[in-house]
Amino acid sequence: MTSKTANEKGQKDEDDIDVDDLLTQLSAEELEMLSKEVDPDDQFIPPDQRSNYHCDRKATGKMDKKHLNDHISKMAMEIPDQPENVPFTSKKDLK
């Protein structure tokens, strides 16, 4: 009794399949669907391209960190603090 491997049965080996030829036969819509289903785990692909979510909005421009920090600081100084519902007590006050 002998067991036959996949190659002996006449099936192609996985190494013999040319992925590039298969991809060229796909339409643009099929490629888009395939890209949404595949989750590449490649460190050389930027993280935003590894995600299934793609935004169609245009970029708003470069981020100005100093301007952002100044704006946050200004807003923090202008907006009054909300009163605490339970006043703060330290451990010293409890003894």
mmCIF file with all atom_site columns, N, CA and C in Angstrom, residues 32-57:
data_model
loop_
_atom_site.group_PDB
_atom_site.id
_atom_site.type_symbol
_atom_site.label_atom_id
_atom_site.label_alt_id
_atom_site.label_comp_id
_atom_site.label_asym_id
_atom_site.label_entity_id
_atom_site.label_seq_id
_atom_site.pdbx_PDB_ins_code
_atom_site.Cartn_x
_atom_site.Cartn_y
_atom_site.Cartn_z
_atom_site.occupancy
_atom_site.B_iso_or_equiv
_atom_site.pdbx_formal_charge
_atom_site.auth_seq_id
_atom_site.auth_comp_id
_atom_site.auth_asym_id
_atom_site.auth_atom_id
_atom_site.pdbx_PDB_model_num
ATOM 1  N N  . GLU A 1 32 ? -9.019  45.336 -5.522 1.00 0.00 ? 32 GLU A N  1
ATOM 2  C CA . GLU A 1 32 ? -9.427  46.138 -4.366 1.00 0.00 ? 32 GLU A CA 1
ATOM 3  C C  . GLU A 1 32 ? -10.047 45.251 -3.294 1.00 0.00 ? 32 GLU A C  1
ATOM 4  N N  . MET A 1 33 ? -10.899 44.316 -3.709 1.00 0.00 ? 33 MET A N  1
ATOM 5  C CA . MET A 1 33 ? -11.515 43.389 -2.759 1.00 0.00 ? 33 MET A CA 1
ATOM 6  C C  . MET A 1 33 ? -10.458 42.516 -2.092 1.00 0.00 ? 33 MET A C  1
ATOM 7  N N  . LEU A 1 34 ? -9.493  42.059 -2.864 1.00 0.00 ? 34 LEU A N  1
ATOM 8  C CA . LEU A 1 34 ? -8.425  41.224 -2.325 1.00 0.00 ? 34 LEU A CA 1
ATOM 9  C C  . LEU A 1 34 ? -7.565  41.998 -1.335 1.00 0.00 ? 34 LEU A C  1
ATOM 10 N N  . SER A 1 35 ? -7.289  43.243 -1.635 1.00 0.00 ? 35 SER A N  1
ATOM 11 C CA . SER A 1 35 ? -6.461  44.050 -0.736 1.00 0.00 ? 35 SER A CA 1
ATOM 12 C C  . SER A 1 35 ? -7.169  44.329 0.587  1.00 0.00 ? 35 SER A C  1
ATOM 13 N N  . LYS A 1 36 ? -8.515  44.370 0.563  1.00 0.00 ? 36 LYS A N  1
ATOM 14 C CA . LYS A 1 36 ? -9.255  44.578 1.801  1.00 0.00 ? 36 LYS A CA 1
ATOM 15 C C  . LYS A 1 36 ? -9.279  43.328 2.665  1.00 0.00 ? 36 LYS A C  1
ATOM 16 N N  . GLU A 1 37 ? -9.194  42.164 2.039  1.00 0.00 ? 37 GLU A N  1
ATOM 17 C CA . GLU A 1 37 ? -9.256  40.913 2.778  1.00 0.00 ? 37 GLU A CA 1
ATOM 18 C C  . GLU A 1 37 ? -7.898  40.473 3.306  1.00 0.00 ? 37 GLU A C  1
ATOM 19 N N  . VAL A 1 38 ? -6.839  40.886 2.660  1.00 0.00 ? 38 VAL A N  1
ATOM 20 C CA . VAL A 1 38 ? -5.498  40.459 3.048  1.00 0.00 ? 38 VAL A CA 1
ATOM 21 C C  . VAL A 1 38 ? -4.949  41.404 4.099  1.00 0.00 ? 38 VAL A C  1
ATOM 22 N N  . ASP A 1 39 ? -4.379  40.839 5.130  1.00 0.00 ? 39 ASP A N  1
ATOM 23 C CA . ASP A 1 39 ? -3.769  41.639 6.183  1.00 0.00 ? 39 ASP A CA 1
ATOM 24 C C  . ASP A 1 39 ? -2.266  41.406 6.143  1.00 0.00 ? 39 ASP A C  1
ATOM 25 N N  . PRO A 1 40 ? -1.521  42.231 5.416  1.00 0.00 ? 40 PRO A N  1
ATOM 26 C CA . PRO A 1 40 ? -0.088  41.992 5.303  1.00 0.00 ? 40 PRO A CA 1
ATOM 27 C C  . PRO A 1 40 ? 0.622   42.254 6.626  1.00 0.00 ? 40 PRO A C  1
ATOM 28 N N  . ASP A 1 41 ? 1.453   41.336 6.992  1.00 0.00 ? 41 ASP A N  1
ATOM 29 C CA . ASP A 1 41 ? 2.233   41.489 8.217  1.00 0.00 ? 41 ASP A CA 1
ATOM 30 C C  . ASP A 1 41 ? 3.679   41.740 7.803  1.00 0.00 ? 41 ASP A C  1
ATOM 31 N N  . ASP A 1 42 ? 3.884   42.860 7.143  1.00 0.00 ? 42 ASP A N  1
ATOM 32 C CA . ASP A 1 42 ? 5.192   43.214 6.619  1.00 0.00 ? 42 ASP A CA 1
ATOM 33 C C  . ASP A 1 42 ? 5.639   44.509 7.272  1.00 0.00 ? 42 ASP A C  1
ATOM 34 N N  . GLN A 1 43 ? 6.784   44.465 7.932  1.00 0.00 ? 43 GLN A N  1
ATOM 35 C CA . GLN A 1 43 ? 7.253   45.637 8.656  1.00 0.00 ? 43 GLN A CA 1
ATOM 36 C C  . GLN A 1 43 ? 7.696   46.767 7.729  1.00 0.00 ? 43 GLN A C  1
ATOM 37 N N  . PHE A 1 44 ? 7.871   46.473 6.458  1.00 0.00 ? 44 PHE A N  1
ATOM 38 C CA . PHE A 1 44 ? 8.334   47.494 5.527  1.00 0.00 ? 44 PHE A CA 1
ATOM 39 C C  . PHE A 1 44 ? 7.177   48.256 4.883  1.00 0.00 ? 44 PHE A C  1
ATOM 40 N N  . ILE A 1 45 ? 5.943   47.816 5.109  1.00 0.00 ? 45 ILE A N  1
ATOM 41 C CA . ILE A 1 45 ? 4.772   48.531 4.613  1.00 0.00 ? 45 ILE A CA 1
ATOM 42 C C  . ILE A 1 45 ? 4.336   49.505 5.696  1.00 0.00 ? 45 ILE A C  1
ATOM 43 N N  . PRO A 1 46 ? 4.097   50.764 5.365  1.00 0.00 ? 46 PRO A N  1
ATOM 44 C CA . PRO A 1 46 ? 3.659   51.730 6.382  1.00 0.00 ? 46 PRO A CA 1
ATOM 45 C C  . PRO A 1 46 ? 2.358   51.274 7.047  1.00 0.00 ? 46 PRO A C  1
ATOM 46 N N  . PRO A 1 47 ? 2.196   51.566 8.338  1.00 0.00 ? 47 PRO A N  1
ATOM 47 C CA . PRO A 1 47 ? 1.007   51.103 9.065  1.00 0.00 ? 47 PRO A CA 1
ATOM 48 C C  . PRO A 1 47 ? -0.304  51.568 8.447  1.00 0.00 ? 47 PRO A C  1
ATOM 49 N N  . ASP A 1 48 ? -0.330  52.776 7.882  1.00 0.00 ? 48 ASP A N  1
ATOM 50 C CA . ASP A 1 48 ? -1.594  53.256 7.307  1.00 0.00 ? 48 ASP A CA 1
ATOM 51 C C  . ASP A 1 48 ? -1.986  52.468 6.062  1.00 0.00 ? 48 ASP A C  1
ATOM 52 N N  . GLN A 1 49 ? -1.029  51.813 5.419  1.00 0.00 ? 49 GLN A N  1
ATOM 53 C CA . GLN A 1 49 ? -1.349  51.002 4.252  1.00 0.00 ? 49 GLN A CA 1
ATOM 54 C C  . GLN A 1 49 ? -1.687  49.564 4.636  1.00 0.00 ? 49 GLN A C  1
ATOM 55 N N  . ARG A 1 50 ? -1.363  49.149 5.874  1.00 0.00 ? 50 ARG A N  1
ATOM 56 C CA . ARG A 1 50 ? -1.699  47.802 6.334  1.00 0.00 ? 50 ARG A CA 1
ATOM 57 C C  . ARG A 1 50 ? -3.133  47.723 6.835  1.00 0.00 ? 50 ARG A C  1
ATOM 58 N N  . SER A 1 51 ? -3.741  48.835 7.112  1.00 0.00 ? 51 SER A N  1
ATOM 59 C CA . SER A 1 51 ? -5.096  48.876 7.660  1.00 0.00 ? 51 SER A CA 1
ATOM 60 C C  . SER A 1 51 ? -6.125  48.737 6.547  1.00 0.00 ? 51 SER A C  1
ATOM 61 N N  . ASN A 1 52 ? -7.287  48.177 6.884  1.00 0.00 ? 52 ASN A N  1
ATOM 62 C CA . ASN A 1 52 ? -8.364  48.059 5.907  1.00 0.00 ? 52 ASN A CA 1
ATOM 63 C C  . ASN A 1 52 ? -9.074  49.386 5.689  1.00 0.00 ? 52 ASN A C  1
ATOM 64 N N  . TYR A 1 53 ? -8.951  50.315 6.628  1.00 0.00 ? 53 TYR A N  1
ATOM 65 C CA . TYR A 1 53 ? -9.638  51.595 6.521  1.00 0.00 ? 53 TYR A CA 1
ATOM 66 C C  . TYR A 1 53 ? -8.806  52.567 5.686  1.00 0.00 ? 53 TYR A C  1
ATOM 67 N N  . HIS A 1 54 ? -9.430  53.130 4.679  1.00 0.00 ? 54 HIS A N  1
ATOM 68 C CA . HIS A 1 54 ? -8.776  54.143 3.855  1.00 0.00 ? 54 HIS A CA 1
ATOM 69 C C  . HIS A 1 54 ? -9.726  55.314 3.698  1.00 0.00 ? 54 HIS A C  1
ATOM 70 N N  . CYS A 1 55 ? -9.268  56.483 4.102  1.00 0.00 ? 55 CYS A N  1
ATOM 71 C CA . CYS A 1 55 ? -10.093 57.682 4.044  1.00 0.00 ? 55 CYS A CA 1
ATOM 72 C C  . CYS A 1 55 ? -9.927  58.335 2.670  1.00 0.00 ? 55 CYS A C  1
ATOM 73 N N  . ASP A 1 56 ? -11.012 58.848 2.153  1.00 0.00 ? 56 ASP A N  1
ATOM 74 C CA . ASP A 1 56 ? -10.972 59.489 0.843  1.00 0.00 ? 56 ASP A CA 1
ATOM 75 C C  . ASP A 1 56 ? -10.742 60.990 0.928  1.00 0.00 ? 56 ASP A C  1
ATOM 76 N N  . ARG A 1 57 ? -10.633 61.515 2.152  1.00 0.00 ? 57 ARG A N  1
ATOM 77 C CA . ARG A 1 57 ? -10.412 62.959 2.311  1.00 0.00 ? 57 ARG A CA 1
ATOM 78 C C  . ARG A 1 57 ? -8.992  63.331 1.912  1.00 0.00 ? 57 ARG A C  1
#
